[in-house]
PDB file of C-alpha atoms in Angstrom:
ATOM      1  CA  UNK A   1     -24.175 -16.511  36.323  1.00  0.00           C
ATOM      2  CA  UNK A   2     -21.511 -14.028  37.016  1.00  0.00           C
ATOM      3  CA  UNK A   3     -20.832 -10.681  34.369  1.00  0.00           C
ATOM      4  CA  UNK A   4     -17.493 -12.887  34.027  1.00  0.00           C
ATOM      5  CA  UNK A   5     -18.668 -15.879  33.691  1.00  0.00           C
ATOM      6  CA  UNK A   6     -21.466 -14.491  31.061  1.00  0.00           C
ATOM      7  CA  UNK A   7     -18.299 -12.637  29.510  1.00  0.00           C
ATOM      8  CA  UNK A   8     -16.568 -15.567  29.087  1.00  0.00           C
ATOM      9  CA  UNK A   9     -19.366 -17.881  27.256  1.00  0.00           C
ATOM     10  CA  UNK A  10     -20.071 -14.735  24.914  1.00  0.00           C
ATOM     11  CA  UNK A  11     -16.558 -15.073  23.777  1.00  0.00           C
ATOM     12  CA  UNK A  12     -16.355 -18.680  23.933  1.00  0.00           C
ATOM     13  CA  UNK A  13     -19.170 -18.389  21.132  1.00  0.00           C
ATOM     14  CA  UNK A  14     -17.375 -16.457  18.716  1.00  0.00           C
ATOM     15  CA  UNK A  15     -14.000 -18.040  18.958  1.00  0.00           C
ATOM     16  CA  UNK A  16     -14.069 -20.595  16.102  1.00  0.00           C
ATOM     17  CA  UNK A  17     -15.317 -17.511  13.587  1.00  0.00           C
ATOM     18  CA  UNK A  18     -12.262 -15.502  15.343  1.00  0.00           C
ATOM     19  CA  UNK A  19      -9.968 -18.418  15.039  1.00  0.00           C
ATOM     20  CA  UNK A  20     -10.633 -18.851  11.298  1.00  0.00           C
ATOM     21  CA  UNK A  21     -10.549 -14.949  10.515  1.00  0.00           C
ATOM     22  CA  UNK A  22      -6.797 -14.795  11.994  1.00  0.00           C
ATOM     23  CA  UNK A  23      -5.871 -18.090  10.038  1.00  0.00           C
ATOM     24  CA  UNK A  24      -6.442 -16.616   6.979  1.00  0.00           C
ATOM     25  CA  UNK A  25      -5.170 -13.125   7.727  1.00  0.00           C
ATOM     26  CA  UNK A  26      -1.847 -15.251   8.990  1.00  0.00           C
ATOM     27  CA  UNK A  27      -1.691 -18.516   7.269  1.00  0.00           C
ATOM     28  CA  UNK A  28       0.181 -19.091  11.278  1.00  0.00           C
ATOM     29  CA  UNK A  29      -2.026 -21.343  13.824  1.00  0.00           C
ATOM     30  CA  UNK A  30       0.217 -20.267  16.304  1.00  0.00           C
ATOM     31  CA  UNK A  31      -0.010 -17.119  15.362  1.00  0.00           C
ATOM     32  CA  UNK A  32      -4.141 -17.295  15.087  1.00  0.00           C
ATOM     33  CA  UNK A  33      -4.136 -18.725  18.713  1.00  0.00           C
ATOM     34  CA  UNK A  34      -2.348 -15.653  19.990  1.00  0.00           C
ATOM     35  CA  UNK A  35      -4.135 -12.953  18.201  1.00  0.00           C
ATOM     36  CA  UNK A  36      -7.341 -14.357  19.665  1.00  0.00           C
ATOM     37  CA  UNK A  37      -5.970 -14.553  23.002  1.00  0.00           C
ATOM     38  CA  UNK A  38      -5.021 -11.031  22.659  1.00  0.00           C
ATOM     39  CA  UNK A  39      -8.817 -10.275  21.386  1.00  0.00           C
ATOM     40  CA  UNK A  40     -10.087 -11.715  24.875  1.00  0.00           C
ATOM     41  CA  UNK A  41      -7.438 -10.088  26.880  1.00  0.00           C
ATOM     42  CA  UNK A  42      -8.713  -6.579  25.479  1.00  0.00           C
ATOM     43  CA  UNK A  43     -11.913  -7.696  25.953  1.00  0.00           C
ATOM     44  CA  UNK A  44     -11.725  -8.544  29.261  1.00  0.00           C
ATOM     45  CA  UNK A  45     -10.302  -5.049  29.797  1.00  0.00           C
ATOM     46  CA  UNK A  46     -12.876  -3.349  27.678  1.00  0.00           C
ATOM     47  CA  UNK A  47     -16.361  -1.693  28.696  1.00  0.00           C
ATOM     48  CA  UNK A  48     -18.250  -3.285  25.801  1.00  0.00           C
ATOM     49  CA  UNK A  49     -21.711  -2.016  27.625  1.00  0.00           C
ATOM     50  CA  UNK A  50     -22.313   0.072  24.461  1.00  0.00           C
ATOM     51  CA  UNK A  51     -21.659  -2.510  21.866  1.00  0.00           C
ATOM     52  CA  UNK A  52     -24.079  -3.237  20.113  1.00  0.00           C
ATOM     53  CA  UNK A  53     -22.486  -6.145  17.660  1.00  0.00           C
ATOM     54  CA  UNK A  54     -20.339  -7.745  19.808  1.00  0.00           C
ATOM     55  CA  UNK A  55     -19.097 -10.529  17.046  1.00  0.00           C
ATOM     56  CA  UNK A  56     -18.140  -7.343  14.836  1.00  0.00           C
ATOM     57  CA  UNK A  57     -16.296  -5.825  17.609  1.00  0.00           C
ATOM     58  CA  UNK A  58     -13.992  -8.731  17.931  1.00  0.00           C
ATOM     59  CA  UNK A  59     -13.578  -9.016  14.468  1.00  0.00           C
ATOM     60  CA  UNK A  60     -12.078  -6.096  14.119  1.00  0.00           C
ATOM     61  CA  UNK A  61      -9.670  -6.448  17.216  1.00  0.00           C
ATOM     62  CA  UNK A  62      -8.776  -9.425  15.966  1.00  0.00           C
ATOM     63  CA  UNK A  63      -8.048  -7.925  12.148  1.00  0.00           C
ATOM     64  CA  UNK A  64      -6.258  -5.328  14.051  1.00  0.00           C
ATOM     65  CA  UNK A  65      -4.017  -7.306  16.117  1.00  0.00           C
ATOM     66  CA  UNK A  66      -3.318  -9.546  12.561  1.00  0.00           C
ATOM     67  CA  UNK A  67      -2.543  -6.325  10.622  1.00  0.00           C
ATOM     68  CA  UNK A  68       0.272  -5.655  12.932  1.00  0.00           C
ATOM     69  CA  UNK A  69       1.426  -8.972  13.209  1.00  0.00           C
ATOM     70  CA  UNK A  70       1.631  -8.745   8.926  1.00  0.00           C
ATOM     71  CA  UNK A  71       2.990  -5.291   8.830  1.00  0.00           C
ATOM     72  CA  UNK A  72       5.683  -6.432  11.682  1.00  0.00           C
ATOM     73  CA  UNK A  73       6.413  -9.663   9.527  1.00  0.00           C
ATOM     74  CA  UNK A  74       7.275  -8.037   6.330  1.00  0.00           C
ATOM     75  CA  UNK A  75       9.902  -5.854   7.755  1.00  0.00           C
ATOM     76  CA  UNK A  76      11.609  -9.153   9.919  1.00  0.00           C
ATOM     77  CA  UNK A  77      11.401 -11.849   7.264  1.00  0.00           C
ATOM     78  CA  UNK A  78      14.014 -13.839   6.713  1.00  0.00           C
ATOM     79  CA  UNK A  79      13.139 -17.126   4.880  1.00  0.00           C
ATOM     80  CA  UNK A  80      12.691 -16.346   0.952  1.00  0.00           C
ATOM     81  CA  UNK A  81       8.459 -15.522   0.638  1.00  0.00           C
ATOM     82  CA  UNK A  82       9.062 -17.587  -2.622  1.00  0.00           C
ATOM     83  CA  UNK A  83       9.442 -21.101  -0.648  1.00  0.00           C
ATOM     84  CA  UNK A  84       7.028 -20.047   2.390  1.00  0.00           C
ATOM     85  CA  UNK A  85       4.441 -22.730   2.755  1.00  0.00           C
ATOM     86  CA  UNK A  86       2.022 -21.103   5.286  1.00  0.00           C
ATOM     87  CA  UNK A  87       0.833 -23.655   8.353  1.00  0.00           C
ATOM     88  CA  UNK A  88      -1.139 -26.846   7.762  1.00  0.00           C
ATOM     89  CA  UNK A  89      -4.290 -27.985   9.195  1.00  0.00           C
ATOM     90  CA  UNK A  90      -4.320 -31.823   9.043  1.00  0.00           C
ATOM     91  CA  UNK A  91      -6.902 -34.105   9.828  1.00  0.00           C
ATOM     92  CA  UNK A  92      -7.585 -37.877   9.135  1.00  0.00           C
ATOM     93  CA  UNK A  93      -9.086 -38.636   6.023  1.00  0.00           C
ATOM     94  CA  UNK A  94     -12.187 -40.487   7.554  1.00  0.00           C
ATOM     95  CA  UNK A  95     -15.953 -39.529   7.446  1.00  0.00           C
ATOM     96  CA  UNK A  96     -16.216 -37.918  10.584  1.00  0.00           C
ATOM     97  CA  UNK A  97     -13.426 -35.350   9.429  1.00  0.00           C
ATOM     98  CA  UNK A  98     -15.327 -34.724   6.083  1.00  0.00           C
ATOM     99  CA  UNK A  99     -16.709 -31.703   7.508  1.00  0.00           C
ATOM    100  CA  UNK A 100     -13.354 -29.557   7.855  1.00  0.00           C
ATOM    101  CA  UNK A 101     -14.292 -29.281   4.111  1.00  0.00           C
ATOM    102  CA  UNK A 102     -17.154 -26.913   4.614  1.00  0.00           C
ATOM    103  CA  UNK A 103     -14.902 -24.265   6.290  1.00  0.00           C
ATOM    104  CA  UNK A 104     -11.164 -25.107   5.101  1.00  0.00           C
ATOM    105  CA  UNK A 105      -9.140 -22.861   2.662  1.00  0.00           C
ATOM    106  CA  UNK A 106      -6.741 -24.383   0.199  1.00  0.00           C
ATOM    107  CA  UNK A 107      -3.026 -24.366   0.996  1.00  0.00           C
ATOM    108  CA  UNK A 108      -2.737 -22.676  -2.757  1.00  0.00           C
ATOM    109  CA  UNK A 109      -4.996 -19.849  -1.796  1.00  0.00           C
ATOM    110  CA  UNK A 110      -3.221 -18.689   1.498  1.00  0.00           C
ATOM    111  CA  UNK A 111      -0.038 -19.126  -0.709  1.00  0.00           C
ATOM    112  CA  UNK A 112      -1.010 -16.763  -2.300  1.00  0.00           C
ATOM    113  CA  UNK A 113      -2.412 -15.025   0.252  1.00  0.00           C
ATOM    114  CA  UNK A 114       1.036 -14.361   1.625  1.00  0.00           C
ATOM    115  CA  UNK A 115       2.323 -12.224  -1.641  1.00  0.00           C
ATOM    116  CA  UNK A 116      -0.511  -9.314  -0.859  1.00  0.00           C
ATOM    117  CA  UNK A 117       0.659  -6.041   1.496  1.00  0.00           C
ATOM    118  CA  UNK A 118      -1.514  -6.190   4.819  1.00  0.00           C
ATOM    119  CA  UNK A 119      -3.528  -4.289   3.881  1.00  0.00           C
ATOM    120  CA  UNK A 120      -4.859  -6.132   0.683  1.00  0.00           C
ATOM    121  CA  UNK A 121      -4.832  -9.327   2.604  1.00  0.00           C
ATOM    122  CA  UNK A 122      -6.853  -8.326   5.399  1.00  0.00           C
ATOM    123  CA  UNK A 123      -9.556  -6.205   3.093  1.00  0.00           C
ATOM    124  CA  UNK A 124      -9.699  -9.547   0.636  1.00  0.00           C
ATOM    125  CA  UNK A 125     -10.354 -12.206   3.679  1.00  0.00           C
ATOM    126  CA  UNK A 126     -12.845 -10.090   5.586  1.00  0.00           C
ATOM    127  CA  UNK A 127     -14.751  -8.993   2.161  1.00  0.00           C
ATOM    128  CA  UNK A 128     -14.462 -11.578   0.134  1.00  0.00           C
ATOM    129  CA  UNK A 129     -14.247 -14.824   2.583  1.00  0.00           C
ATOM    130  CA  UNK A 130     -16.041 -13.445   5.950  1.00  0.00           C
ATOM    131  CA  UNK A 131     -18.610 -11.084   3.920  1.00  0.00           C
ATOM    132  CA  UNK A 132     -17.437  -7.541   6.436  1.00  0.00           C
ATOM    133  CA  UNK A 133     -18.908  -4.750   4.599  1.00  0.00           C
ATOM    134  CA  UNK A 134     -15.849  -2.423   3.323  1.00  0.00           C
ATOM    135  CA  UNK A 135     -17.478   0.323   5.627  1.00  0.00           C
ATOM    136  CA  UNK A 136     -16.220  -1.531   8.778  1.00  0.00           C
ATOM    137  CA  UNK A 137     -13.012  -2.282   6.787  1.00  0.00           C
ATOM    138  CA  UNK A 138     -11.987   0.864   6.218  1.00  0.00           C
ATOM    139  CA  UNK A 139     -11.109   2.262   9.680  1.00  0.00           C
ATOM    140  CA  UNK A 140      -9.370  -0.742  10.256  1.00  0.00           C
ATOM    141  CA  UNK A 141      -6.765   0.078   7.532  1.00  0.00           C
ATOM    142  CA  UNK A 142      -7.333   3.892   7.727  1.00  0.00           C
ATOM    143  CA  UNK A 143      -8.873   4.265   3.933  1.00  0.00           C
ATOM    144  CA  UNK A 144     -11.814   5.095   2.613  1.00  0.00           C
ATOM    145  CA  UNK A 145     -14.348   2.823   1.719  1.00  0.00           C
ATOM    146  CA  UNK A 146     -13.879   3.079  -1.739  1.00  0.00           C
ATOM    147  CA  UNK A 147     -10.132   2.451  -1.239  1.00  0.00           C
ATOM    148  CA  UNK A 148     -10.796  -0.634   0.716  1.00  0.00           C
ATOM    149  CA  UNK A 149     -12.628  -2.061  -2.543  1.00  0.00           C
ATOM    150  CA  UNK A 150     -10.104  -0.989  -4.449  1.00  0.00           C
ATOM    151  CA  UNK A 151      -7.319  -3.196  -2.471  1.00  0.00           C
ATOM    152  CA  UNK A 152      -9.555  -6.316  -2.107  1.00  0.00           C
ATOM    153  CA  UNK A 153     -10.192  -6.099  -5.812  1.00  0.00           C
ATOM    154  CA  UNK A 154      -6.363  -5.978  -6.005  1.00  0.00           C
ATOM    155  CA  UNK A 155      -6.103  -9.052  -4.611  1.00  0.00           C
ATOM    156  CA  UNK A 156      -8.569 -10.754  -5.878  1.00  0.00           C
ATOM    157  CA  UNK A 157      -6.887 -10.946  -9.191  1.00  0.00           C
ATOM    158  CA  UNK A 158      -3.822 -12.359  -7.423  1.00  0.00           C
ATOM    159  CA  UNK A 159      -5.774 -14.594  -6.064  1.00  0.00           C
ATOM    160  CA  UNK A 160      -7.561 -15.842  -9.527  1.00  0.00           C
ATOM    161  CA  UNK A 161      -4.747 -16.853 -10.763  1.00  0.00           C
ATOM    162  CA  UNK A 162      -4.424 -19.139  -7.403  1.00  0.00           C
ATOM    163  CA  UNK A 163      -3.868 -23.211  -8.415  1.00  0.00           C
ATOM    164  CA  UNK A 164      -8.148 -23.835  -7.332  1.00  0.00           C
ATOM    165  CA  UNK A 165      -8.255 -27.760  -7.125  1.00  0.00           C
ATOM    166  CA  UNK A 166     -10.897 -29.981  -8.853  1.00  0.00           C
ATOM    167  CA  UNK A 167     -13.597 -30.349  -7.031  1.00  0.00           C
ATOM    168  CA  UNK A 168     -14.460 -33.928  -4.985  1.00  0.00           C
ATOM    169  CA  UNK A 169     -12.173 -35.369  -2.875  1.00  0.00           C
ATOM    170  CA  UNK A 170     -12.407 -38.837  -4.222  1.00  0.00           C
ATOM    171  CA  UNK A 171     -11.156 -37.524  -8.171  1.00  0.00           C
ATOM    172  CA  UNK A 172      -8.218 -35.843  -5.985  1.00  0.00           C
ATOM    173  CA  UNK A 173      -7.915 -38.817  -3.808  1.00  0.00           C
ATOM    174  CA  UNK A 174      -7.011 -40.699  -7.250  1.00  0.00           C
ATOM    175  CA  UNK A 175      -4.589 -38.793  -8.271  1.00  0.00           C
ATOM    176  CA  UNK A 176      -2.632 -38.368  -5.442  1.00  0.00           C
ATOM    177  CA  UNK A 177      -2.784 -42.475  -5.549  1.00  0.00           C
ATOM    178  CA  UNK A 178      -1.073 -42.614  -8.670  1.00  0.00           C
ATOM    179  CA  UNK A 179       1.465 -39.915  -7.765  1.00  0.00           C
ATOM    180  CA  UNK A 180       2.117 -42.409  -4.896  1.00  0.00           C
ATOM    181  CA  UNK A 181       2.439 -45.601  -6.816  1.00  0.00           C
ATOM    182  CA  UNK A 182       4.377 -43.720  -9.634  1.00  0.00           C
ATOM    183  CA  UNK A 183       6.990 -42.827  -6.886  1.00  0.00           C
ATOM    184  CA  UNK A 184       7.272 -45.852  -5.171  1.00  0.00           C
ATOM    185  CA  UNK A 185       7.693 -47.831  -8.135  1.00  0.00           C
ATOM    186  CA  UNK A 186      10.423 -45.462  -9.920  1.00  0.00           C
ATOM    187  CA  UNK A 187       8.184 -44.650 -12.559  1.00  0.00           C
ATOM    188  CA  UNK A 188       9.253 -42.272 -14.121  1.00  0.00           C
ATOM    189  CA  UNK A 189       6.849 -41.588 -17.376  1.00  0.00           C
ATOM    190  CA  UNK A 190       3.863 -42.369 -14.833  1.00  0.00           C
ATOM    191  CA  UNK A 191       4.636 -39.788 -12.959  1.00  0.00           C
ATOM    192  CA  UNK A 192       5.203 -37.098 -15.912  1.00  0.00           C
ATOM    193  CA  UNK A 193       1.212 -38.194 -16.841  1.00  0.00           C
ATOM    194  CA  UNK A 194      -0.256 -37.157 -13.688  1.00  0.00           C
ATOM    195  CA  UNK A 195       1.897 -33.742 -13.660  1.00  0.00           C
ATOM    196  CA  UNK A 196       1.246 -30.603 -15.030  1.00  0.00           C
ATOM    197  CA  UNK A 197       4.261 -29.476 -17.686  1.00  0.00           C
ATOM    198  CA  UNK A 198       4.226 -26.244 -15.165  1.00  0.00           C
ATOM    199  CA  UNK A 199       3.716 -27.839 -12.322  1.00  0.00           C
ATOM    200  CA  UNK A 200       5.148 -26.166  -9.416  1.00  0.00           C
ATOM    201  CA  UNK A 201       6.863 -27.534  -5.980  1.00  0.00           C
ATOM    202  CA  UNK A 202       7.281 -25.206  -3.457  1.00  0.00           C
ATOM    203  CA  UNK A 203       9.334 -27.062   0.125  1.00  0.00           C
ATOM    204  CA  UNK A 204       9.416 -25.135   3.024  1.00  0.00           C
ATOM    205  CA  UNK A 205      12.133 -26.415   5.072  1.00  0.00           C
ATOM    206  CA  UNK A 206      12.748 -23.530   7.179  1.00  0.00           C
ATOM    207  CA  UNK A 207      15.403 -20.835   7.295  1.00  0.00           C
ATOM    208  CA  UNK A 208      18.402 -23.478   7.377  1.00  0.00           C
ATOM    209  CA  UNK A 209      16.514 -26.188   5.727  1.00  0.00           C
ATOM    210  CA  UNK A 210      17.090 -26.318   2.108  1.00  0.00           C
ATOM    211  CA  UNK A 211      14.118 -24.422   1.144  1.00  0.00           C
ATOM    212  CA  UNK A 212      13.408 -24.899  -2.797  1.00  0.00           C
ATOM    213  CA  UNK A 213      11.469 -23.940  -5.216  1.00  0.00           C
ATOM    214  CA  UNK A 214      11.133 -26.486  -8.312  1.00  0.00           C
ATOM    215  CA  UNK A 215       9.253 -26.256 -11.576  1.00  0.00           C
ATOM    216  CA  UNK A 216       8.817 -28.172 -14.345  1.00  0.00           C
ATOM    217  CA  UNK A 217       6.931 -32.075 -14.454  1.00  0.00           C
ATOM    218  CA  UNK A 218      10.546 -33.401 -15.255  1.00  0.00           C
ATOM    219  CA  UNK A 219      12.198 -31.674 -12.498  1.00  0.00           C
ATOM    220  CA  UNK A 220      10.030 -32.399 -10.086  1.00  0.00           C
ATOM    221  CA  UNK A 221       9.051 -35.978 -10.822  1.00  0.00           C
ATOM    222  CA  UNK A 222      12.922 -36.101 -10.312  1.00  0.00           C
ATOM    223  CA  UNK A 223      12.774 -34.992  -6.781  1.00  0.00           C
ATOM    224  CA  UNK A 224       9.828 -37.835  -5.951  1.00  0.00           C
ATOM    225  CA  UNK A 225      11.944 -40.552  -7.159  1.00  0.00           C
ATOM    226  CA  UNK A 226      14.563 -39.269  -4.642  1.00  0.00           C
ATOM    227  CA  UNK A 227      12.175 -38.465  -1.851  1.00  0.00           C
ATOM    228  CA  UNK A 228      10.252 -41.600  -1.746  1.00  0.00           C
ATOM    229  CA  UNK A 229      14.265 -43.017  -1.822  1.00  0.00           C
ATOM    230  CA  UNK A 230      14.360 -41.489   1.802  1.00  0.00           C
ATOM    231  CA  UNK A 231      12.316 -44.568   3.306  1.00  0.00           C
ATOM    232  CA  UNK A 232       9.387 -42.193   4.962  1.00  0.00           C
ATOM    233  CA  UNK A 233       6.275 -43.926   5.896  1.00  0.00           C
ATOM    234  CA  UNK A 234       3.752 -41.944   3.658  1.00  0.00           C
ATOM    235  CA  UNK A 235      -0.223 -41.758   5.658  1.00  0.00           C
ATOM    236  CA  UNK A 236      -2.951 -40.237   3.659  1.00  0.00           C
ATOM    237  CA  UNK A 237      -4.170 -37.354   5.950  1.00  0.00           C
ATOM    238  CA  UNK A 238      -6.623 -34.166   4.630  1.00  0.00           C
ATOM    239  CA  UNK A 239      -4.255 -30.710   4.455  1.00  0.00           C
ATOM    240  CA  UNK A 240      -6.687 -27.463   4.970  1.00  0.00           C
ATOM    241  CA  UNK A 241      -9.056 -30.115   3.432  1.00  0.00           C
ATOM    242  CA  UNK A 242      -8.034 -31.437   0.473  1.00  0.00           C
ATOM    243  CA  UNK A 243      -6.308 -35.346   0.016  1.00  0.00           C
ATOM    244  CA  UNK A 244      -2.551 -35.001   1.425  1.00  0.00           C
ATOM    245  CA  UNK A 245       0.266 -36.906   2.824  1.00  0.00           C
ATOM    246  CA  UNK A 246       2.186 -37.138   5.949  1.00  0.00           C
ATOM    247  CA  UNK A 247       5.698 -38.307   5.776  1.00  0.00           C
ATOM    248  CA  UNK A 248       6.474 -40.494   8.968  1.00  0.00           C
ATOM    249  CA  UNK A 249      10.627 -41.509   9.902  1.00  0.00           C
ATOM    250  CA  UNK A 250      11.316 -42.943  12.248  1.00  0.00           C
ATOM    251  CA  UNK A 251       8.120 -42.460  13.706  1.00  0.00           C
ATOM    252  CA  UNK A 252       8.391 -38.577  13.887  1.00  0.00           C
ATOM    253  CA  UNK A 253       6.775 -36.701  11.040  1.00  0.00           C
ATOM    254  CA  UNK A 254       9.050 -35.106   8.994  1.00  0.00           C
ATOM    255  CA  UNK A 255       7.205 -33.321   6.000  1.00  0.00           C
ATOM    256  CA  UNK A 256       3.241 -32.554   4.954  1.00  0.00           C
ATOM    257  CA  UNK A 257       3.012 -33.212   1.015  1.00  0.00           C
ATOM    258  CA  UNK A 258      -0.126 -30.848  -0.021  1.00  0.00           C
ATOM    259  CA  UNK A 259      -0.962 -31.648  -3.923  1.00  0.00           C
ATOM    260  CA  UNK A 260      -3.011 -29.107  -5.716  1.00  0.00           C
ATOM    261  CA  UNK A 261      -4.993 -31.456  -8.582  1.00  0.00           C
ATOM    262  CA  UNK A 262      -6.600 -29.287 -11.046  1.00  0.00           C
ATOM    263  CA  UNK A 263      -8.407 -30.829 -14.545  1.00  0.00           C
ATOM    264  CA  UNK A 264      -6.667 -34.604 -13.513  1.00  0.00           C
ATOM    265  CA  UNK A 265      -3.160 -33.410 -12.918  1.00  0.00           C
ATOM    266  CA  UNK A 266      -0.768 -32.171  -9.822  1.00  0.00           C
ATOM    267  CA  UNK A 267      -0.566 -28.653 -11.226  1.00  0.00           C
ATOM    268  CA  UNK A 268       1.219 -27.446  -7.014  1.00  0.00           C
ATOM    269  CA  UNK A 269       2.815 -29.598  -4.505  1.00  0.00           C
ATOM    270  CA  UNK A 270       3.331 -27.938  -0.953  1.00  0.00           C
ATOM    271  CA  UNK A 271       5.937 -29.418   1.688  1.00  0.00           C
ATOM    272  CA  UNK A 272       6.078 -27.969   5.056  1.00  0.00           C
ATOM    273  CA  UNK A 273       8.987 -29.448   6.196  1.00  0.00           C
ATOM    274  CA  UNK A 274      10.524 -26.788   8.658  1.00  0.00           C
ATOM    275  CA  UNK A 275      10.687 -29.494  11.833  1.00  0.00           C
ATOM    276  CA  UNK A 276      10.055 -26.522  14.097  1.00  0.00           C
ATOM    277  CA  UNK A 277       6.905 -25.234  12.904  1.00  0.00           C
ATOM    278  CA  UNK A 278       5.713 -28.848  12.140  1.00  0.00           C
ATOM    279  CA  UNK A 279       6.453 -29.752  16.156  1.00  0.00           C
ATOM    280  CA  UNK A 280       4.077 -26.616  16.827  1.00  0.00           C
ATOM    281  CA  UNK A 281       1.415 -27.879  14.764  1.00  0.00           C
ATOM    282  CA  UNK A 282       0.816 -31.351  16.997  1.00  0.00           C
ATOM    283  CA  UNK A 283       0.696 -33.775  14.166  1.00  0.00           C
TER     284      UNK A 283
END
């Protein structure tokens, strides 16, 4: 086997874990894809004959490329961050897909994910979700290590306050159900029982799109009457693995509903609906 070739499969073996670290610092698959593209490219460029760990190597190219790709994004944004429903990761809700559940991260969390500076974001995902010691976190955002702790403990009480689901997909499964029904049928007062008083709806329609941000069981269980109104073919799907929905018109999906179902109710609902990012996403 070639250096190249034994260059290549060494990569090739860390790219899911690389994959999944940029997801979360980006809550962008496109995005992810690129930033480990550029981790290779550097690599490929790179004497790494001195590297000891070459998984933690990578990992911190690839939290370096992310950090300016988050620093670069908060000074360019233009749709409100209050609406911004980060990409979705859909799969079919079957038993072969049940395993996206092992290694998924709720749409809520990378939400909220999206409110923390760079800096806090990227210490919080590689601490707290990946396990990086704040030692090889700190060069990366030129701080201490003690500083380091200090941000991921910053945002990890953002992110406790984060809508966590129930756990088992079968209890969520239910109550997305009678959502469903509640909006198909008109229902109005059946809908109001399976919604939290402060339940939140956050629809991400894009810069032009009508973005909204909705609270309140009334006001939203207003909006499902009307949306279910629209004629969409809704197919149950798994979003970042939890029980979801796919809106289908005209056989071209149009939205990806993303309840958040926490002690029996809806207490979130997430809708990516920016037709742009959702053609990107090969649903």
């Amino acid at each position: 086997m070639t250096v190249d070739a034994v260059l290549v499969e060494q990569f090739e073996a860390h790219r899911d874990h690389l994959r999944g670290v940029a997801y979360r610092m980006l809550g962008s698959v496109t995005e992810a894809e690129d930033a480990v593209q550029e981790a290779w490219l550097r690599l490929s460029r790179a004497d790494t004959g001195g590297v000891a760990n070459l998984g933690g190597w990578l990992t911190t190219v690839v939290s370096r490329v992310c950090l300016d790709v988050l620093r670069s994004r908060k000074s360019r944004r233009e749709e409100p961050l209050e609406t911004h429903v980060p990409d979705t990761i859909v799969a079919d809700p079957d038993p072969a897909e049940q395993a996206v559940l092992a290694d998924s991260v709720g749409l809520a969390l990378l939400v909220v994910l999206e409110t923390l500076s760079p800096a806090e974001r990227l210490a919080f995902v590689l601490h707290d979700l990946f396990g990086v010691p704040f030692a090889e976190i700190a060069p990366i955002v030129d701080r201490t290590p003690t500083t380091a702790a200090q941000l991921a403990s910053r945002a990890r009480r953002r992110v406790r306050g984060a809508a966590l689901p129930d756990a088992g997909v079968a209890a969520q499964r239910e109550v997305l159900d009678a959502f469903l029904a509640a909006s198909r049928s008109g229902d109005f007062d059946a809908l109001l029982a399976v919604l939290d008083p402060d339940v939140v709806l956050r629809a991400d329609a894009g810069v032009t799109g009508g973005s909204r941000l909705i609270r309140g069981a009334a006001q939203v269980a207003s909006q499902a009457v009307l949306f279910e109104q629209l004629g969409a073919e809704s197919r149950p799907v798994l979003v970042n693995g939890a029980p979801g929905l796919l809106a289908i018109l005209d056989g071209t999906p149009r939205a990806v509903f993303c309840p958040t179902v926490r002690s029996g109710r809806i207490v979130e609902i997430n809708i990516l609906a920016d037709p742009a990012r959702l053609a990107l996403l090969g649903l």
